[in-house]
Amino acid sequence: MKLKDIEIKVMSDDAYGDHLNQLFEDLKTGKIVGKQKTSIAARTPDDVAKILTSERIRLLHTIREKKPESISELARLLNHSQPNVSNDVKYLKRIGLLEFEETKGPVM
């Protein structure tokens, strides 16, 4: 697992709407292709807090500091159940905060 740099923007309702409209327009006109810098746009700090809960921040910190080799190891380090950690890892990957690195291991 590898952490990614992100940009967090907190915007007014109008600015958020304008931001989304611009994104849709850029997608439609082909200005956005391939991977882009990961960013989170939210309307309030509370919206950011719903995404980056204290447990998810702890999870990200643990990944950075301990560099676990697997979700099982990460769950053990956090003293949490593997399914809960797996769900958070998948969520953070989906929103662009984590990426998985390919590892060479035994084929089962």
PDB file of C-alpha atoms in Angstrom:
ATOM      1  CA  MET A   1       0.000   0.000   0.000  1.00  0.00           C
ATOM      2  CA  LYS A   2       1.254   3.423  -0.872  1.00  0.00           C
ATOM      3  CA  LEU A   3      -0.024   6.798   0.327  1.00  0.00           C
ATOM      4  CA  LYS A   4      -0.727   9.511  -2.204  1.00  0.00           C
ATOM      5  CA  ASP A   5      -0.515  13.288  -1.856  1.00  0.00           C
ATOM      6  CA  ILE A   6      -3.870  15.031  -1.977  1.00  0.00           C
ATOM      7  CA  GLU A   7      -5.306  18.489  -2.110  1.00  0.00           C
ATOM      8  CA  ILE A   8      -8.320  19.279   0.093  1.00  0.00           C
ATOM      9  CA  LYS A   9     -10.604  22.170  -0.852  1.00  0.00           C
ATOM     10  CA  VAL A  10     -13.468  23.447   1.309  1.00  0.00           C
ATOM     11  CA  MET A  11     -15.806  25.600  -0.778  1.00  0.00           C
ATOM     12  CA  SER A  12     -19.046  27.494  -0.492  1.00  0.00           C
ATOM     13  CA  ASP A  13     -22.115  25.893  -2.077  1.00  0.00           C
ATOM     14  CA  ASP A  14     -21.812  28.187  -5.108  1.00  0.00           C
ATOM     15  CA  ALA A  15     -18.080  27.562  -5.532  1.00  0.00           C
ATOM     16  CA  TYR A  16     -18.643  23.806  -5.131  1.00  0.00           C
ATOM     17  CA  GLY A  17     -21.310  23.862  -7.842  1.00  0.00           C
ATOM     18  CA  ASP A  18     -19.031  25.872 -10.136  1.00  0.00           C
ATOM     19  CA  HIS A  19     -16.197  23.408  -9.432  1.00  0.00           C
ATOM     20  CA  LEU A  20     -18.372  20.431 -10.398  1.00  0.00           C
ATOM     21  CA  ASN A  21     -19.660  22.163 -13.524  1.00  0.00           C
ATOM     22  CA  GLN A  22     -16.075  22.901 -14.596  1.00  0.00           C
ATOM     23  CA  LEU A  23     -15.036  19.290 -13.976  1.00  0.00           C
ATOM     24  CA  PHE A  24     -17.917  17.975 -16.069  1.00  0.00           C
ATOM     25  CA  GLU A  25     -17.123  20.443 -18.844  1.00  0.00           C
ATOM     26  CA  ASP A  26     -13.418  19.514 -18.793  1.00  0.00           C
ATOM     27  CA  LEU A  27     -14.318  15.825 -18.988  1.00  0.00           C
ATOM     28  CA  LYS A  28     -16.721  16.412 -21.845  1.00  0.00           C
ATOM     29  CA  THR A  29     -14.236  18.481 -23.869  1.00  0.00           C
ATOM     30  CA  GLY A  30     -11.347  16.082 -23.250  1.00  0.00           C
ATOM     31  CA  LYS A  31      -9.264  18.439 -21.104  1.00  0.00           C
ATOM     32  CA  ILE A  32      -9.059  15.746 -18.446  1.00  0.00           C
ATOM     33  CA  VAL A  33      -7.433  12.534 -19.604  1.00  0.00           C
ATOM     34  CA  GLY A  34      -5.525   9.921 -17.662  1.00  0.00           C
ATOM     35  CA  LYS A  35      -4.644  10.230 -14.023  1.00  0.00           C
ATOM     36  CA  GLN A  36      -5.050  13.586 -12.342  1.00  0.00           C
ATOM     37  CA  LYS A  37      -3.791  14.920  -9.026  1.00  0.00           C
ATOM     38  CA  THR A  38      -5.989  13.549  -6.258  1.00  0.00           C
ATOM     39  CA  SER A  39      -8.139  16.149  -4.568  1.00  0.00           C
ATOM     40  CA  ILE A  40     -11.101  16.237  -2.242  1.00  0.00           C
ATOM     41  CA  ALA A  41     -13.611  19.046  -2.711  1.00  0.00           C
ATOM     42  CA  ALA A  42     -16.116  19.520   0.093  1.00  0.00           C
ATOM     43  CA  ARG A  43     -18.628  22.144   1.129  1.00  0.00           C
ATOM     44  CA  THR A  44     -17.804  22.163   4.846  1.00  0.00           C
ATOM     45  CA  PRO A  45     -15.048  21.015   7.190  1.00  0.00           C
ATOM     46  CA  ASP A  46     -17.601  18.528   8.569  1.00  0.00           C
ATOM     47  CA  ASP A  47     -17.801  16.926   5.119  1.00  0.00           C
ATOM     48  CA  VAL A  48     -14.023  16.458   5.160  1.00  0.00           C
ATOM     49  CA  ALA A  49     -14.258  14.974   8.668  1.00  0.00           C
ATOM     50  CA  LYS A  50     -16.759  12.384   7.396  1.00  0.00           C
ATOM     51  CA  ILE A  51     -14.232  11.268   4.795  1.00  0.00           C
ATOM     52  CA  LEU A  52     -11.092  11.506   6.922  1.00  0.00           C
ATOM     53  CA  THR A  53     -12.295  10.116  10.225  1.00  0.00           C
ATOM     54  CA  SER A  54      -9.837   9.856  13.099  1.00  0.00           C
ATOM     55  CA  GLU A  55      -9.609   6.078  12.508  1.00  0.00           C
ATOM     56  CA  ARG A  56      -8.855   6.535   8.805  1.00  0.00           C
ATOM     57  CA  ILE A  57      -6.188   9.122   9.642  1.00  0.00           C
ATOM     58  CA  ARG A  58      -4.712   6.652  12.157  1.00  0.00           C
ATOM     59  CA  LEU A  59      -4.808   3.968   9.456  1.00  0.00           C
ATOM     60  CA  LEU A  60      -2.992   6.233   6.970  1.00  0.00           C
ATOM     61  CA  HIS A  61      -0.420   7.184   9.613  1.00  0.00           C
ATOM     62  CA  THR A  62       0.188   3.510  10.416  1.00  0.00           C
ATOM     63  CA  ILE A  63       0.713   2.708   6.738  1.00  0.00           C
ATOM     64  CA  ARG A  64       3.218   5.534   6.417  1.00  0.00           C
ATOM     65  CA  GLU A  65       5.120   4.700   9.599  1.00  0.00           C
ATOM     66  CA  LYS A  66       4.979   0.887   9.710  1.00  0.00           C
ATOM     67  CA  LYS A  67       4.690   0.041   5.991  1.00  0.00           C
ATOM     68  CA  PRO A  68       2.605  -3.120   6.480  1.00  0.00           C
ATOM     69  CA  GLU A  69       2.859  -5.775   3.792  1.00  0.00           C
ATOM     70  CA  SER A  70      -0.834  -6.697   3.867  1.00  0.00           C
ATOM     71  CA  ILE A  71      -4.248  -5.661   5.110  1.00  0.00           C
ATOM     72  CA  SER A  72      -4.002  -8.481   7.686  1.00  0.00           C
ATOM     73  CA  GLU A  73      -0.797  -6.995   9.058  1.00  0.00           C
ATOM     74  CA  LEU A  74      -2.330  -3.517   9.067  1.00  0.00           C
ATOM     75  CA  ALA A  75      -5.368  -4.817  10.982  1.00  0.00           C
ATOM     76  CA  ARG A  76      -3.066  -6.421  13.535  1.00  0.00           C
ATOM     77  CA  LEU A  77      -1.065  -3.196  13.945  1.00  0.00           C
ATOM     78  CA  LEU A  78      -4.288  -1.224  14.440  1.00  0.00           C
ATOM     79  CA  ASN A  79      -5.832  -3.895  16.683  1.00  0.00           C
ATOM     80  CA  HIS A  80      -8.962  -3.883  14.497  1.00  0.00           C
ATOM     81  CA  SER A  81     -10.818  -6.603  12.647  1.00  0.00           C
ATOM     82  CA  GLN A  82      -9.576  -7.352   9.151  1.00  0.00           C
ATOM     83  CA  PRO A  83     -12.997  -6.793   7.497  1.00  0.00           C
ATOM     84  CA  ASN A  84     -13.281  -3.270   8.981  1.00  0.00           C
ATOM     85  CA  VAL A  85      -9.727  -2.360   7.979  1.00  0.00           C
ATOM     86  CA  SER A  86     -10.278  -3.862   4.537  1.00  0.00           C
ATOM     87  CA  ASN A  87     -13.403  -1.730   4.058  1.00  0.00           C
ATOM     88  CA  ASP A  88     -11.541   1.450   5.039  1.00  0.00           C
ATOM     89  CA  VAL A  89      -8.578   0.595   2.809  1.00  0.00           C
ATOM     90  CA  LYS A  90     -10.896  -0.059  -0.156  1.00  0.00           C
ATOM     91  CA  TYR A  91     -12.721   3.233   0.501  1.00  0.00           C
ATOM     92  CA  LEU A  92      -9.455   5.200   0.723  1.00  0.00           C
ATOM     93  CA  LYS A  93      -8.236   3.534  -2.478  1.00  0.00           C
ATOM     94  CA  ARG A  94     -11.498   4.359  -4.253  1.00  0.00           C
ATOM     95  CA  ILE A  95     -11.226   8.070  -3.370  1.00  0.00           C
ATOM     96  CA  GLY A  96      -7.580   8.151  -4.406  1.00  0.00           C
ATOM     97  CA  LEU A  97      -5.725   8.348  -1.086  1.00  0.00           C
ATOM     98  CA  LEU A  98      -4.121   4.915  -1.378  1.00  0.00           C
ATOM     99  CA  GLU A  99      -2.811   2.781  -4.151  1.00  0.00           C
ATOM    100  CA  PHE A 100      -1.767  -0.829  -4.033  1.00  0.00           C
ATOM    101  CA  GLU A 101       1.712  -1.827  -5.041  1.00  0.00           C
ATOM    102  CA  GLU A 102       2.186  -5.077  -6.901  1.00  0.00           C
ATOM    103  CA  THR A 103       4.233  -7.560  -4.934  1.00  0.00           C
ATOM    104  CA  LYS A 104       5.915 -10.721  -6.067  1.00  0.00           C
ATOM    105  CA  GLY A 105       4.865 -13.547  -3.843  1.00  0.00           C
ATOM    106  CA  PRO A 106       4.212 -17.240  -3.990  1.00  0.00           C
ATOM    107  CA  VAL A 107       1.402 -18.254  -6.316  1.00  0.00           C
ATOM    108  CA  MET A 108      -1.237 -20.356  -4.587  1.00  0.00           C
TER     109      MET A 108
END
